[in-house]
Short mmCIF file of C-alpha atoms and ligand atoms in Angstrom, two decimals:
data_model
loop_
_atom_site.label_atom_id
_atom_site.label_comp_id
_atom_site.label_asym_id
_atom_site.label_seq_id
_atom_site.Cartn_x
_atom_site.Cartn_y
_atom_site.Cartn_z
CA UNK A 1 0.00 0.00 0.00
CA UNK A 2 1.13 3.57 -0.67
CA UNK A 3 -0.01 6.49 1.47
CA UNK A 4 0.76 9.71 -0.45
CA UNK A 5 1.11 12.91 1.54
CA UNK A 6 1.46 16.08 -0.52
CA UNK A 7 1.21 19.74 0.40
CA UNK A 8 3.08 23.01 0.74
CA UNK A 9 6.19 23.69 2.86
CA UNK A 10 5.60 23.78 6.60
CA UNK A 11 2.24 21.98 6.58
CA UNK A 12 3.82 19.31 8.78
CA UNK A 13 4.28 16.67 6.07
CA UNK A 14 7.61 15.31 7.34
CA UNK A 15 6.55 15.02 10.97
CA UNK A 16 3.23 13.46 10.02
CA UNK A 17 4.65 11.09 7.38
CA UNK A 18 7.47 9.87 9.61
CA UNK A 19 5.18 9.27 12.60
CA UNK A 20 2.52 7.61 10.45
CA UNK A 21 5.08 5.26 8.86
CA UNK A 22 6.30 4.32 12.33
CA UNK A 23 2.77 3.60 13.60
CA UNK A 24 1.79 1.55 10.56
CA UNK A 25 5.12 -0.25 10.18
CA UNK A 26 5.49 1.22 6.66
CA UNK A 27 8.67 2.68 5.14
CA UNK A 28 8.93 6.46 4.98
CA UNK A 29 9.98 8.09 1.69
CA UNK A 30 11.04 11.74 1.86
CA UNK A 31 11.10 12.80 -1.81
CA UNK A 32 12.01 16.39 -0.83
CA UNK A 33 15.34 15.04 0.48
CA UNK A 34 16.11 13.84 -3.06
CA UNK A 35 15.49 17.30 -4.58
CA UNK A 36 17.52 18.82 -1.75
CA UNK A 37 20.42 16.42 -2.40
CA UNK A 38 20.43 17.35 -6.11
CA UNK A 39 20.36 21.03 -5.10
CA UNK A 40 23.34 20.54 -2.79
CA UNK A 41 25.35 18.90 -5.58
CA UNK A 42 24.28 21.67 -7.99
CA UNK A 43 25.50 24.39 -5.59
CA UNK A 44 28.83 22.52 -5.61
CA UNK A 45 29.03 22.80 -9.37
CA UNK A 46 27.35 19.62 -10.65
CA UNK A 47 24.85 19.71 -13.51
CA UNK A 48 21.43 19.22 -11.84
CA UNK A 49 20.19 16.80 -14.52
CA UNK A 50 23.33 14.65 -14.29
CA UNK A 51 23.35 14.76 -10.50
CA UNK A 52 19.72 13.57 -10.48
CA UNK A 53 20.37 10.82 -13.03
CA UNK A 54 23.35 9.47 -11.10
CA UNK A 55 22.08 10.18 -7.60
CA UNK A 56 23.55 7.67 -5.15
CA UNK A 57 21.38 8.43 -2.15
CA UNK A 58 20.46 6.46 0.98
CA UNK A 59 17.42 7.81 2.82
CA UNK A 60 16.73 7.03 6.44
CA UNK A 61 17.42 8.62 9.81
CA UNK A 62 20.53 9.99 8.09
CA UNK A 63 20.69 11.05 4.45
CA UNK A 64 23.82 9.77 2.74
CA UNK A 65 25.25 10.71 -0.64
CA UNK A 66 27.63 7.86 -1.25
CA UNK A 67 29.53 7.79 2.03
CA UNK A 68 28.92 11.45 2.80
CA UNK A 69 26.40 12.37 5.51
CA UNK A 70 24.41 15.37 4.21
CA UNK A 71 21.53 15.21 6.75
CA UNK A 72 22.18 18.70 8.12
CA UNK A 73 23.60 20.27 4.96
CA UNK A 74 20.41 19.69 2.92
CA UNK A 75 18.20 21.45 5.50
CA UNK A 76 19.74 24.93 5.28
CA UNK A 77 17.59 27.80 3.96
CA UNK A 78 19.99 28.20 1.02
CA UNK A 79 19.43 24.57 -0.01
CA UNK A 80 15.64 24.91 0.46
CA UNK A 81 15.78 27.76 -2.02
CA UNK A 82 18.08 25.89 -4.42
CA UNK A 83 15.87 22.77 -4.22
CA UNK A 84 12.83 24.75 -5.23
CA UNK A 85 14.80 26.00 -8.24
CA UNK A 86 16.26 22.65 -9.42
CA UNK A 87 12.84 21.04 -9.00
CA UNK A 88 11.51 23.11 -11.92
CA UNK A 89 13.93 21.27 -14.27
CA UNK A 90 11.98 18.54 -16.15
CA UNK A 91 15.09 16.35 -16.53
CA UNK A 92 15.67 16.46 -12.77
CA UNK A 93 12.03 15.60 -12.10
CA UNK A 94 12.01 12.75 -14.60
CA UNK A 95 15.11 11.14 -13.09
CA UNK A 96 13.88 11.46 -9.51
CA UNK A 97 10.32 10.35 -10.28
CA UNK A 98 11.78 7.23 -11.93
CA UNK A 99 13.75 6.41 -8.76
CA UNK A 100 10.74 7.09 -6.57
CA UNK A 101 8.46 4.84 -8.64
CA UNK A 102 11.02 2.02 -8.52
CA UNK A 103 11.08 2.24 -4.72
CA UNK A 104 7.29 2.41 -4.35
CA UNK A 105 6.71 -0.60 -6.58
CA UNK A 106 6.97 -3.12 -3.76
CA UNK A 107 6.10 -2.96 -0.07
CA UNK A 108 4.18 -0.52 2.12
CA UNK A 109 5.12 3.15 2.04
CA UNK A 110 4.27 6.57 3.38
CA UNK A 111 5.62 8.85 0.65
CA UNK A 112 5.79 12.60 1.12
CA UNK A 113 6.28 15.38 -1.42
CA UNK A 114 4.45 17.69 -3.82
CA UNK A 115 3.48 15.36 -6.68
CA UNK A 116 3.14 11.88 -5.14
CA UNK A 117 -0.63 11.61 -5.62
CA UNK A 118 -0.64 13.35 -9.00
CA UNK A 119 2.48 12.12 -10.83
CA UNK A 120 4.68 9.67 -8.92
CA UNK A 121 1.94 7.33 -7.72
CA UNK A 122 -1.52 8.26 -9.06
CA UNK A 123 -2.73 4.80 -7.93
CA UNK A 124 -1.81 5.37 -4.28
CA UNK A 125 -4.45 3.73 -2.09
CA UNK A 126 -4.54 6.74 0.25
CA UNK A 127 -3.94 10.34 -0.83
CA UNK A 128 -3.78 13.23 1.58
CA UNK A 129 -3.26 16.90 0.77
CA UNK A 130 -1.95 18.38 4.00
CA UNK A 131 -2.27 22.13 4.49
CA UNK A 132 -2.18 24.73 7.25
CA UNK A 133 -2.64 28.49 7.27
CA UNK A 134 0.40 30.45 5.95
CA UNK A 135 0.99 31.94 9.44
CA UNK A 136 0.99 28.51 11.07
CA UNK A 137 3.32 27.08 8.45
CA UNK A 138 5.76 29.97 8.79
CA UNK A 139 5.71 29.78 12.58
CA UNK A 140 6.48 26.05 12.55
CA UNK A 141 9.38 26.55 10.14
CA UNK A 142 10.75 29.50 12.16
CA UNK A 143 10.65 27.42 15.36
CA UNK A 144 12.36 24.54 13.60
CA UNK A 145 15.13 26.70 12.14
CA UNK A 146 15.43 29.10 15.07
CA UNK A 147 15.08 32.09 12.72
CA UNK A 148 12.72 35.05 12.62
CA UNK A 149 9.17 34.75 11.39
CA UNK A 150 9.26 37.53 8.80
CA UNK A 151 12.16 36.12 6.78
CA UNK A 152 10.73 32.58 6.93
CA UNK A 153 7.38 33.91 5.73
CA UNK A 154 8.99 35.69 2.78
CA UNK A 155 11.08 32.62 1.78
CA UNK A 156 8.07 30.35 2.10
CA UNK A 157 5.83 32.54 -0.04
CA UNK A 158 8.44 32.53 -2.77
CA UNK A 159 8.82 28.74 -2.64
CA UNK A 160 5.04 28.17 -2.55
CA UNK A 161 4.60 30.41 -5.55
CA UNK A 162 7.35 28.69 -7.50
CA UNK A 163 6.11 25.19 -6.54
CA UNK A 164 2.52 25.95 -7.52
CA UNK A 165 3.27 27.84 -10.73
CA UNK A 166 5.97 25.67 -12.29
CA UNK A 167 5.05 24.08 -15.58
CA UNK A 168 6.11 20.49 -14.74
CA UNK A 169 4.23 18.78 -11.90
CA UNK A 170 3.13 21.90 -10.02
CA UNK A 171 2.00 21.61 -6.42
CA UNK A 172 -1.67 20.80 -6.76
CA UNK A 173 -4.00 18.47 -4.90
CA UNK A 174 -4.96 15.30 -6.77
CA UNK A 175 -8.70 15.38 -7.47
CA UNK A 176 -9.13 12.30 -5.27
CA UNK A 177 -6.87 13.51 -2.43
CA UNK A 178 -8.46 14.09 0.96
CA UNK A 179 -7.67 17.58 2.24
CA UNK A 180 -6.44 17.66 5.85
CA UNK A 181 -5.94 21.06 7.48
CA UNK A 182 -3.45 20.87 10.35
CA UNK A 183 -3.85 24.50 11.48
CA UNK A 184 -5.90 23.65 14.55
CA UNK A 185 -4.80 20.03 14.98
CA UNK A 186 -1.89 18.56 16.90
CA UNK A 187 0.14 15.64 15.51
CA UNK A 188 -2.18 13.01 17.02
CA UNK A 189 -5.22 14.75 15.56
CA UNK A 190 -3.72 14.63 12.06
CA UNK A 191 -2.55 11.03 12.46
CA UNK A 192 -6.01 9.94 13.59
CA UNK A 193 -7.62 11.36 10.44
CA UNK A 194 -5.11 9.69 8.12
CA UNK A 195 -5.23 6.38 9.98
CA UNK A 196 -8.99 6.33 9.40
CA UNK A 197 -8.34 6.68 5.67
CA UNK A 198 -5.86 3.79 5.84
CA UNK A 199 -8.44 1.60 7.61
CA UNK A 200 -11.01 2.45 4.91
CA UNK A 201 -8.51 1.68 2.14
CA UNK A 202 -7.75 -1.69 3.72
CA UNK A 203 -11.46 -2.50 3.78
CA UNK A 204 -11.65 -1.75 0.05
CA UNK A 205 -8.62 -3.97 -0.64
CA UNK A 206 -10.06 -6.95 1.26
O1 C5P B 1 9.60 18.92 1.10
P1 C5P B 1 10.85 19.76 1.06
O2 C5P B 1 10.69 21.12 1.67
O3 C5P B 1 12.03 19.04 1.63
O4 C5P B 1 11.15 19.96 -0.50
C1 C5P B 1 12.13 20.85 -0.96
C2 C5P B 1 11.75 21.35 -2.34
O5 C5P B 1 11.81 20.26 -3.27
C3 C5P B 1 10.32 21.89 -2.45
O6 C5P B 1 10.24 23.29 -2.23
C4 C5P B 1 9.94 21.57 -3.89
O7 C5P B 1 10.33 22.60 -4.75
C5 C5P B 1 10.77 20.35 -4.22
N1 C5P B 1 9.99 19.11 -4.23
C6 C5P B 1 9.29 18.81 -5.38
N2 C5P B 1 8.63 17.62 -5.49
C7 C5P B 1 8.61 16.75 -4.46
C8 C5P B 1 9.30 17.05 -3.26
C9 C5P B 1 9.97 18.26 -3.18
O8 C5P B 1 9.27 19.59 -6.32
N3 C5P B 1 7.97 15.57 -4.59
#
């Protein structure tokens, strides 16, 4: 089974997807980490399309590029910005989507990103579009990064705009995705809603 969780930056996708995977005993796939890894290599001079095609990445508690631990490096605001830029490149998307589909082919997954339910895995048994108000999303990111709210808000607006307006696989809810608004919900509240969807999907599969 694949549980697809898409939505804008700061909606709580990573926290929710990781916790949900843990509860269900599924594997967690952070597709944003792949775009971030390509962005890191691009800032070091690599061609984004080649870096994506040859990406030797291990995802888990730590993110490894070959032997190199890039867990912290890919989370910087500069790499967030660079990731949103390289992710507009169709060659980068094609290479990463191919890798993601190969992973999702077998086993049980909670996959998180922007285009899981629309492009990567349109047949996902459960699709969630996770949102929160812009203020809530910016506050969560600012707390996480320890930076000020105003600059986070400005960066986030730019990324949201770029993600939703790009030509290839823009951030958009799949028509059959269930919208979940995390503004007024804590983690358990969000998990409860998605777990209900998983129970329903299992009933359908039986
Ligand atoms: O989710 P995260 O913030 O780590 O993603 C970083 C950037 O990678 C996003 O702003 C987006 O531009 C891009 N991305 C994407 N498609 C995905 C996951 C991430 O375009 N499936």
